Short mmCIF file of C-alpha atoms and ligand atoms in Angstrom, two decimals:
data_model
loop_
_atom_site.label_atom_id
_atom_site.label_comp_id
_atom_site.label_asym_id
_atom_site.label_seq_id
_atom_site.Cartn_x
_atom_site.Cartn_y
_atom_site.Cartn_z
CA MET A 155 16.39 34.73 -23.28
CA ARG A 156 12.89 33.33 -23.32
CA ILE A 157 9.68 34.38 -21.63
CA TRP A 158 6.56 32.34 -20.96
CA THR A 159 3.65 34.70 -20.33
CA ASN A 160 -0.06 34.47 -19.67
CA ALA A 161 0.35 31.39 -17.51
CA LYS A 162 -0.86 30.11 -14.18
CA LEU A 163 2.10 28.90 -12.17
CA ALA A 164 2.24 26.16 -9.57
CA THR A 165 5.72 27.13 -8.45
CA LEU A 166 6.07 24.51 -5.67
CA SER A 167 8.38 27.06 -4.08
CA ALA A 168 8.97 26.55 -0.36
CA ALA A 169 8.73 30.32 0.03
CA ARG A 170 5.03 30.22 -0.88
CA PRO A 171 2.20 28.29 0.78
CA GLU A 172 0.68 25.10 -0.63
CA LEU A 173 1.40 24.72 -4.35
CA GLY A 174 2.80 28.25 -4.57
CA VAL A 175 0.18 29.30 -7.11
CA ILE A 176 0.51 32.51 -9.10
CA ASP A 177 -2.58 33.25 -11.18
CA SER A 178 -1.17 35.65 -13.68
CA GLY A 179 2.38 34.48 -13.93
CA MET A 180 5.46 34.74 -16.05
CA ILE A 181 8.72 32.83 -16.32
CA VAL A 182 11.86 34.39 -17.69
CA GLU A 183 14.73 32.15 -18.74
CA GLU A 184 18.33 32.89 -19.58
CA ASN A 185 21.05 30.36 -20.43
CA GLY A 186 18.87 27.45 -19.34
CA ARG A 187 18.06 28.92 -15.95
CA ILE A 188 15.02 30.63 -14.52
CA VAL A 189 15.84 34.26 -13.81
CA PHE A 190 12.29 35.20 -12.82
CA ALA A 191 9.16 33.24 -11.88
CA GLY A 192 6.33 35.27 -10.43
CA PRO A 193 3.45 37.62 -11.12
CA SER A 194 3.70 39.25 -14.55
CA SER A 195 3.27 42.63 -12.88
CA ASP A 196 6.58 42.17 -11.03
CA ALA A 197 8.57 40.95 -14.03
CA PRO A 198 11.84 42.71 -14.83
CA PRO A 199 12.14 44.58 -18.12
CA ALA A 200 13.45 42.26 -20.80
CA SER A 201 15.13 42.72 -24.14
CA ASP A 202 16.20 40.38 -26.93
CA THR A 203 13.62 37.80 -25.98
CA GLU A 204 11.43 35.16 -27.51
CA THR A 205 8.00 35.39 -25.92
CA ILE A 206 5.71 32.38 -25.65
CA ASP A 207 2.05 33.06 -24.92
CA CYS A 208 0.77 30.19 -22.75
CA GLU A 209 -2.87 31.19 -23.35
CA GLY A 210 -3.78 30.70 -19.71
CA ARG A 211 -2.26 27.22 -19.37
CA TRP A 212 -0.75 25.94 -16.13
CA ILE A 213 2.99 25.57 -15.69
CA THR A 214 4.48 23.24 -13.08
CA PRO A 215 8.13 22.35 -12.57
CA GLY A 216 9.24 19.55 -14.86
CA LEU A 217 8.29 16.31 -13.10
CA ILE A 218 10.88 14.13 -11.37
CA ASP A 219 10.67 10.35 -11.08
CA CYS A 220 13.06 9.77 -8.18
CA HIS A 221 12.97 5.95 -7.98
CA THR A 222 13.11 3.66 -11.01
CA HIS A 223 14.78 0.48 -12.17
CA LEU A 224 14.21 1.51 -15.78
CA VAL A 225 17.18 -0.27 -17.36
CA TYR A 226 16.78 -4.05 -17.58
CA ALA A 227 16.24 -6.83 -20.10
CA GLY A 228 13.69 -9.62 -20.32
CA SER A 229 10.10 -9.88 -19.20
CA ARG A 230 8.42 -11.03 -16.01
CA ALA A 231 4.93 -11.44 -17.46
CA ARG A 232 5.04 -15.20 -16.75
CA GLU A 233 5.71 -14.51 -13.06
CA PHE A 234 2.80 -12.13 -13.05
CA GLU A 235 0.63 -14.99 -14.24
CA MET A 236 2.01 -17.21 -11.48
CA ARG A 237 1.12 -14.58 -8.93
CA LEU A 238 -2.38 -14.39 -10.39
CA GLN A 239 -2.60 -18.12 -9.67
CA GLY A 240 -1.62 -17.59 -6.04
CA ALA A 241 2.19 -17.61 -5.79
CA THR A 242 3.67 -14.80 -3.70
CA TYR A 243 6.51 -12.47 -4.69
CA GLU A 244 8.71 -14.01 -1.98
CA GLU A 245 7.94 -17.59 -3.16
CA ILE A 246 8.85 -16.73 -6.72
CA ALA A 247 12.08 -15.08 -5.54
CA GLN A 248 12.98 -18.09 -3.40
CA SER A 249 12.42 -20.51 -6.30
CA GLY A 250 15.01 -18.70 -8.44
CA GLY A 251 12.65 -16.36 -10.28
CA GLY A 252 12.16 -12.76 -9.37
CA ILE A 253 15.08 -10.38 -9.50
CA ARG A 254 17.39 -13.22 -10.54
CA SER A 255 15.49 -13.95 -13.73
CA THR A 256 15.90 -10.30 -14.74
CA MET A 257 19.57 -10.57 -13.75
CA PHE A 258 20.15 -13.42 -16.22
CA ALA A 259 18.48 -11.49 -19.04
CA THR A 260 20.33 -8.28 -18.14
CA ARG A 261 23.72 -9.98 -17.99
CA ALA A 262 23.08 -11.52 -21.42
CA ALA A 263 22.14 -8.17 -22.99
CA SER A 264 24.66 -5.77 -24.52
CA GLU A 265 24.83 -2.18 -23.30
CA GLU A 266 23.15 -1.04 -26.52
CA GLN A 267 20.37 -3.61 -26.11
CA LEU A 268 19.74 -2.31 -22.59
CA VAL A 269 19.50 1.24 -23.93
CA GLU A 270 17.14 0.21 -26.74
CA GLY A 271 14.96 -1.74 -24.32
CA ALA A 272 14.73 1.16 -21.89
CA LEU A 273 13.94 3.90 -24.42
CA PRO A 274 10.22 3.14 -24.82
CA ARG A 275 9.81 3.21 -21.03
CA LEU A 276 11.76 6.45 -20.81
CA ASP A 277 9.74 8.00 -23.65
CA ALA A 278 6.50 7.17 -21.87
CA LEU A 279 7.68 9.13 -18.83
CA LEU A 280 8.99 12.05 -20.87
CA ALA A 281 5.63 12.31 -22.63
CA GLU A 282 4.14 13.12 -19.23
CA GLY A 283 6.45 16.03 -18.51
CA VAL A 284 9.27 14.23 -16.69
CA THR A 285 12.55 16.15 -16.97
CA THR A 286 14.64 14.29 -14.35
CA ILE A 287 14.70 10.58 -13.68
CA GLU A 288 16.67 8.40 -11.31
CA ILE A 289 17.73 4.98 -12.60
CA LYS A 290 19.14 2.20 -10.44
CA SER A 291 21.39 -0.68 -11.33
CA GLY A 292 20.85 -3.96 -9.49
CA TYR A 293 20.26 -6.48 -12.25
CA GLY A 294 23.93 -7.03 -13.10
CA LEU A 295 25.13 -8.09 -9.64
CA ASP A 296 28.80 -8.29 -10.56
CA VAL A 297 31.38 -5.65 -11.43
CA ASP A 298 31.10 -5.72 -15.21
CA HIS A 299 27.35 -5.99 -15.49
CA GLU A 300 26.56 -3.42 -12.82
CA LEU A 301 28.85 -0.93 -14.56
CA LYS A 302 27.28 -1.84 -17.91
CA GLN A 303 23.82 -1.12 -16.51
CA LEU A 304 24.96 2.24 -15.13
CA ARG A 305 26.61 3.19 -18.44
CA ALA A 306 23.38 2.30 -20.26
CA ALA A 307 21.44 4.50 -17.83
CA ARG A 308 23.83 7.41 -18.33
CA SER A 309 23.72 7.11 -22.12
CA LEU A 310 19.93 7.45 -22.06
CA GLY A 311 20.69 11.05 -21.12
CA GLU A 312 22.56 11.45 -24.39
CA ARG A 313 19.79 9.87 -26.42
CA ARG A 314 17.03 12.02 -24.93
CA ASP A 315 16.73 15.51 -23.46
CA VAL A 316 16.45 14.51 -19.78
CA ASP A 317 18.57 14.63 -16.63
CA ILE A 318 19.53 11.14 -15.49
CA ARG A 319 20.62 10.46 -11.90
CA THR A 320 22.14 7.02 -11.44
CA THR A 321 22.07 4.93 -8.28
CA LEU A 322 24.21 1.85 -7.71
CA LEU A 323 22.00 -0.91 -6.26
CA ALA A 324 24.44 -3.80 -6.38
CA ALA A 325 23.10 -5.04 -3.01
CA HIS A 326 19.74 -5.85 -4.58
CA THR A 327 19.74 -9.64 -4.34
CA LEU A 328 22.27 -12.43 -4.03
CA PRO A 329 23.55 -13.63 -7.42
CA PRO A 330 23.66 -17.44 -7.85
CA GLU A 331 27.47 -17.67 -7.83
CA PHE A 332 27.36 -16.46 -4.20
CA ASP A 333 24.60 -18.81 -3.01
CA GLY A 334 24.98 -19.34 0.73
CA ARG A 335 27.73 -16.70 0.92
CA PRO A 336 25.96 -13.35 1.22
CA ASP A 337 28.76 -11.80 3.29
CA GLU A 338 31.27 -12.56 0.56
CA PHE A 339 29.00 -10.95 -2.00
CA ILE A 340 28.71 -7.85 0.20
CA LYS A 341 32.52 -7.81 0.35
CA LEU A 342 32.59 -7.73 -3.47
CA VAL A 343 30.02 -4.93 -3.46
CA CYS A 344 32.02 -2.90 -0.92
CA GLU A 345 35.53 -3.55 -2.16
CA GLU A 346 35.04 -3.74 -5.92
CA ILE A 347 31.70 -2.61 -7.26
CA ILE A 348 31.18 0.59 -5.25
CA PRO A 349 34.77 1.88 -5.61
CA GLN A 350 34.84 1.14 -9.34
CA ALA A 351 31.43 2.71 -10.03
CA ALA A 352 32.46 5.75 -8.00
CA SER A 353 35.84 6.22 -9.64
CA ALA A 354 34.29 5.85 -13.10
CA GLY A 355 31.82 8.59 -12.15
CA LEU A 356 28.93 6.27 -12.96
CA ALA A 357 26.97 6.53 -9.71
CA ASP A 358 25.39 9.53 -8.00
CA ALA A 359 24.25 7.49 -4.97
CA VAL A 360 24.26 3.99 -3.49
CA ASP A 361 21.14 2.01 -2.57
CA ALA A 362 20.48 -1.42 -1.03
CA PHE A 363 17.52 -3.75 -0.52
CA CYS A 364 17.28 -4.25 3.25
CA GLU A 365 14.73 -7.05 3.46
CA SER A 366 14.17 -10.73 4.25
CA VAL A 367 14.56 -11.51 0.53
CA GLY A 368 17.41 -8.98 0.28
CA PHE A 369 20.14 -8.12 2.79
CA THR A 370 20.29 -7.73 6.56
CA ARG A 371 20.77 -4.51 8.45
CA GLU A 372 24.39 -5.44 9.19
CA GLN A 373 25.11 -6.13 5.53
CA THR A 374 23.36 -2.92 4.56
CA GLU A 375 25.52 -0.99 7.00
CA ARG A 376 28.68 -2.34 5.39
CA VAL A 377 27.38 -1.08 2.04
CA PHE A 378 26.69 2.34 3.55
CA LEU A 379 30.21 2.53 4.99
CA ALA A 380 31.69 1.69 1.59
CA ALA A 381 29.51 4.37 0.00
CA ARG A 382 30.70 6.88 2.57
CA ASN A 383 34.33 5.98 1.82
CA ALA A 384 33.63 6.50 -1.87
CA GLY A 385 32.06 9.88 -1.15
CA LEU A 386 28.58 8.85 -2.31
CA PRO A 387 25.27 9.57 -0.55
CA VAL A 388 22.96 6.65 0.25
CA LYS A 389 19.32 5.66 -0.20
CA LEU A 390 17.53 2.54 0.98
CA HIS A 391 14.73 0.15 0.00
CA ALA A 392 13.37 -0.15 3.53
CA GLU A 393 10.42 -1.76 5.31
CA GLN A 394 8.71 -2.86 2.08
CA LEU A 395 7.74 -6.43 3.00
CA SER A 396 8.63 -6.47 6.71
CA ASN A 397 10.10 -4.18 9.37
CA SER A 398 13.88 -4.66 9.28
CA HIS A 399 14.45 -1.23 10.91
CA GLY A 400 16.28 -0.15 7.78
CA ALA A 401 14.90 3.38 7.86
CA GLN A 402 16.66 4.11 11.15
CA LEU A 403 19.91 2.82 9.75
CA ALA A 404 19.40 4.93 6.63
CA ALA A 405 18.80 7.98 8.82
CA GLU A 406 21.99 7.28 10.77
CA TYR A 407 23.84 7.54 7.46
CA ALA A 408 21.98 10.74 6.52
CA ALA A 409 20.30 8.96 3.62
CA LEU A 410 18.76 11.13 0.92
CA SER A 411 15.68 8.91 1.04
CA ALA A 412 14.22 5.71 2.44
CA ASP A 413 11.81 4.14 0.00
CA HIS A 414 8.62 1.97 0.17
CA LEU A 415 8.18 2.08 4.01
CA GLU A 416 4.95 0.07 4.33
CA TYR A 417 6.16 -1.47 7.62
CA LEU A 418 7.89 1.67 8.97
CA ASP A 419 7.31 2.33 12.69
CA GLU A 420 7.35 5.53 14.76
CA ASP A 421 11.01 5.24 15.75
CA GLY A 422 11.89 5.01 12.08
CA VAL A 423 9.76 8.02 11.23
CA ARG A 424 11.33 10.06 14.02
CA ALA A 425 14.85 9.13 12.89
CA MET A 426 14.03 10.09 9.29
CA ALA A 427 12.63 13.44 10.40
CA GLN A 428 15.76 14.21 12.40
CA ALA A 429 18.06 13.28 9.54
CA GLY A 430 16.05 15.07 6.84
CA THR A 431 15.61 11.79 4.97
CA VAL A 432 12.80 11.90 2.39
CA ALA A 433 10.14 9.16 2.44
CA ALA A 434 9.77 7.92 -1.13
CA ILE A 435 6.30 6.46 -1.53
CA LEU A 436 5.83 3.87 -4.28
CA PRO A 437 2.14 3.15 -4.82
CA GLY A 438 2.76 1.18 -8.03
CA ALA A 439 4.47 -1.64 -6.13
CA PHE A 440 1.79 -1.58 -3.43
CA TYR A 441 -0.88 -1.89 -6.13
CA PHE A 442 0.88 -4.52 -8.23
CA LEU A 443 1.68 -6.77 -5.24
CA ARG A 444 -1.88 -6.27 -3.98
CA ASP A 445 -0.37 -5.11 -0.74
CA THR A 446 -2.70 -4.12 2.09
CA LYS A 447 -0.27 -2.63 4.62
CA LEU A 448 -0.22 1.14 4.27
CA PRO A 449 2.86 3.23 5.05
CA PRO A 450 2.27 5.22 8.28
CA PHE A 451 1.12 8.46 6.68
CA ASP A 452 -0.25 10.02 9.85
CA LEU A 453 3.14 9.63 11.50
CA LEU A 454 4.99 10.88 8.43
CA ARG A 455 2.80 13.98 8.49
CA LYS A 456 3.06 14.42 12.25
CA TYR A 457 6.85 14.45 12.10
CA ARG A 458 6.86 16.48 8.86
CA VAL A 459 8.87 14.01 6.85
CA PRO A 460 8.87 15.20 3.22
CA MET A 461 7.24 12.63 0.96
CA ALA A 462 8.23 11.89 -2.64
CA VAL A 463 6.09 9.82 -5.02
CA ALA A 464 7.72 7.71 -7.72
CA THR A 465 6.91 4.93 -10.19
CA ASP A 466 9.49 2.36 -8.97
CA CYS A 467 9.34 1.27 -12.64
CA ASN A 468 10.70 -2.30 -12.56
CA PRO A 469 9.76 -5.59 -14.19
CA GLY A 470 8.87 -7.49 -11.01
CA THR A 471 6.80 -5.34 -8.69
CA SER A 472 5.85 -2.17 -10.55
CA PRO A 473 5.83 -2.28 -14.36
CA LEU A 474 4.62 1.31 -14.29
CA THR A 475 5.78 3.96 -16.74
CA SER A 476 3.34 6.71 -15.77
CA ILE A 477 4.23 9.32 -13.16
CA LEU A 478 0.70 10.71 -13.51
CA LEU A 479 -0.77 7.32 -12.62
CA ALA A 480 1.68 7.04 -9.71
CA MET A 481 0.19 10.29 -8.38
CA ASN A 482 -3.35 9.04 -8.94
CA MET A 483 -2.53 5.82 -7.07
CA GLY A 484 -0.92 7.86 -4.30
CA ALA A 485 -4.21 9.70 -3.89
CA THR A 486 -6.63 6.80 -4.31
CA LEU A 487 -4.70 4.02 -2.55
CA PHE A 488 -2.87 6.13 0.05
CA ARG A 489 -5.21 9.12 0.37
CA LEU A 490 -2.40 11.54 -0.30
CA THR A 491 -3.66 15.05 -1.01
CA VAL A 492 -3.21 16.72 -4.38
CA GLU A 493 -0.59 18.95 -2.78
CA GLU A 494 1.30 15.93 -1.39
CA CYS A 495 1.19 14.18 -4.76
CA LEU A 496 2.49 17.19 -6.66
CA LYS A 497 5.21 17.96 -4.13
CA GLY A 498 6.06 14.28 -4.32
CA VAL A 499 6.98 14.48 -7.99
CA THR A 500 8.63 17.91 -7.88
CA CYS A 501 10.33 19.59 -4.90
CA HIS A 502 10.47 16.58 -2.57
CA ALA A 503 11.57 14.27 -5.39
CA ALA A 504 14.43 16.67 -6.08
CA THR A 505 15.43 16.56 -2.40
CA ALA A 506 15.31 12.74 -2.53
CA LEU A 507 17.96 12.95 -5.25
CA GLY A 508 20.07 15.60 -3.54
CA ILE A 509 19.37 18.13 -6.30
CA GLY A 510 16.80 20.33 -4.58
CA HIS A 511 19.04 23.34 -5.12
CA LYS A 512 18.99 22.79 -8.91
CA THR A 513 15.46 21.76 -9.87
CA GLY A 514 12.03 20.80 -8.52
CA SER A 515 10.42 24.24 -8.27
CA LEU A 516 9.88 27.35 -10.35
CA GLU A 517 12.32 29.77 -8.74
CA ALA A 518 15.02 32.11 -9.93
CA GLY A 519 18.36 30.34 -10.08
CA LYS A 520 16.99 26.88 -10.85
CA GLN A 521 17.18 25.01 -14.13
CA CYS A 522 14.37 26.01 -16.47
CA ASP A 523 12.60 22.62 -16.33
CA LEU A 524 8.90 23.14 -17.04
CA ALA A 525 5.79 21.13 -17.76
CA ILE A 526 3.03 23.14 -19.44
CA TRP A 527 -0.45 21.66 -19.09
CA ASP A 528 -3.86 21.98 -20.72
CA ILE A 529 -5.72 21.84 -17.43
CA GLU A 530 -8.17 23.93 -15.44
CA SER A 531 -6.61 23.15 -12.06
CA PRO A 532 -3.60 21.20 -10.70
CA ALA A 533 -5.96 18.58 -9.24
CA GLU A 534 -6.58 17.37 -12.80
CA LEU A 535 -3.04 16.03 -12.91
CA VAL A 536 -3.85 13.68 -10.06
CA TYR A 537 -7.49 13.02 -10.93
CA ASN A 538 -7.30 11.65 -14.47
CA ILE A 539 -6.53 8.00 -15.05
CA GLY A 540 -4.73 7.50 -18.33
CA LEU A 541 -5.37 10.94 -19.77
CA ASN A 542 -2.24 12.97 -20.41
CA LYS A 543 -2.84 16.70 -20.59
CA LEU A 544 0.75 17.74 -21.22
CA HIS A 545 1.01 20.59 -23.71
CA GLN A 546 4.78 20.97 -23.72
CA ARG A 547 7.87 19.86 -21.85
CA VAL A 548 10.79 22.24 -21.39
CA ARG A 549 14.13 21.07 -20.07
CA GLY A 550 16.92 23.53 -19.45
CA GLY A 551 14.94 26.24 -21.25
CA ARG A 552 14.49 24.24 -24.46
N1 DI6 B 631 12.04 -3.60 -4.37
C1 DI6 B 631 11.24 -3.69 -5.39
O1 DI6 B 631 10.05 -3.48 -5.35
C2 DI6 B 631 12.02 -4.00 -6.58
N2 DI6 B 631 13.33 -4.05 -6.06
C3 DI6 B 631 13.29 -3.82 -4.79
O2 DI6 B 631 14.31 -3.80 -4.12
C4 DI6 B 631 11.67 -5.27 -7.22
C5 DI6 B 631 12.65 -5.63 -8.30
C6 DI6 B 631 12.25 -6.86 -9.05
O3 DI6 B 631 11.43 -7.67 -8.62
O4 DI6 B 631 12.81 -7.02 -10.16
FE1 FE B 632 12.63 -0.14 -6.14
#
C-alpha cells in the first residue's frame, strides 16, 4: 500500500466538473490500483503504508498518447526538405516516396532493430509522464512484416514500464507488389493479415487510412467487416486531406475513434456523437503539413463529441515525440481550452483506446497511473513550449 499526500489533484473524473480538481488531496494505492483519490479529510484509515509527501505538487492521471506510428525504420528528412521546396505530401506519395519509403526501410529492419529505433522516441514520451501509448503498424504491408511491427510494438512494453496498445493498420497504403490492384491487397488484409494478427493476440484494434492517397470507403468497409469477424474494435484515419465521409462509416461500425477530421462535416459529427466515437485531434500533423483547414470544433462541441489529443508520431507527417507540445499546439493552433487539452490526453484518450474503465482518471478502481508535476496550475502543462515540469511518473503504483 502506498499513499501520496499533500497534493493537488486534477482527477479528470467524470463525476466532478471541469478538471475534477481537489486542492488538498490524497491518493491511496493497493496492488497497483487506486483505492482512494479525494480530499485528504475523507481518506480511509490506512496501515502498513509507504507515505509520499508531494509537497503541494499537482498530480494528474498518467498521460495517454492514443495515436502513434512509433515503430518504423528509416528517415524522411529528405522528403521534408522537398516539401520545404514546394512539393506536397500527396505529390511525394504519388512519386513513390511517402509511406512507401518507410515501408521499404521497415521491411528491411529486423524486429530488434525496430525496437531499438523506437526506444528513443518512446523514452521522450515517457519522460513527459506518458503511461499508456497506442502504436500502429502500417509500414510492413504484408503478413510477415505487419506482424513483425506489431511484435516490436508489444515488446516495447517489456523493455519499458508502460502500457502498449497495438493497432493493426495494414490498410495504410498500397504496397508496390499490388500496384493497380488495391482490391486484391484489401483481400489480403481481410483474409490473411487481420485474422493472423488477431489469432496471435498482436492487435487490440484495427485502423485504416480512408483517403484519396489511401483507401476508398468501400475498401475501408471491407476492412471493418474483417475486424468485426475477428472480434476487434475499429478506428479510422478519416477526413484528413479531403472529405471521404469516413467518419460516418466509422460510426456505423461503432469505432472507438475517428482521427484527424480536418474535413469532417456536420453529418459526420452527428454520426460520431450517436455512436460514441471519440474525435482524435492531431495538431502535430496539421502543423507539420502546414495545413490551414481546421477540424470543425464548434460542431464537435455542439454535439458533445469527446475529443482526444495525440502526437500522431510518424516519420512523414508528424515527427513529434512530445505529448506536452501536442497539447500546446492543440491550444494555439486549434484554440482548444486547457480543459479540452488535458481531457484529450487522459480520460478521452483512454476512451479512444477502449480502456476508459481501466485508466485515464484518478478514481478508485483504476490503475494507479500518475504524473506528478512541479507546476502552479494545470494550465502550465499546456502553456510551456519545450519545458517539461514532470517530477515523477508512476505506472501501476510503481
Ligand atoms: N496519416 C498520417 O498522417 C500518417 N498516416 C496516415 O494515415 C502519415 C504516415 C506517413 O507519412 O508515414
Ligand atoms: Fe496517423
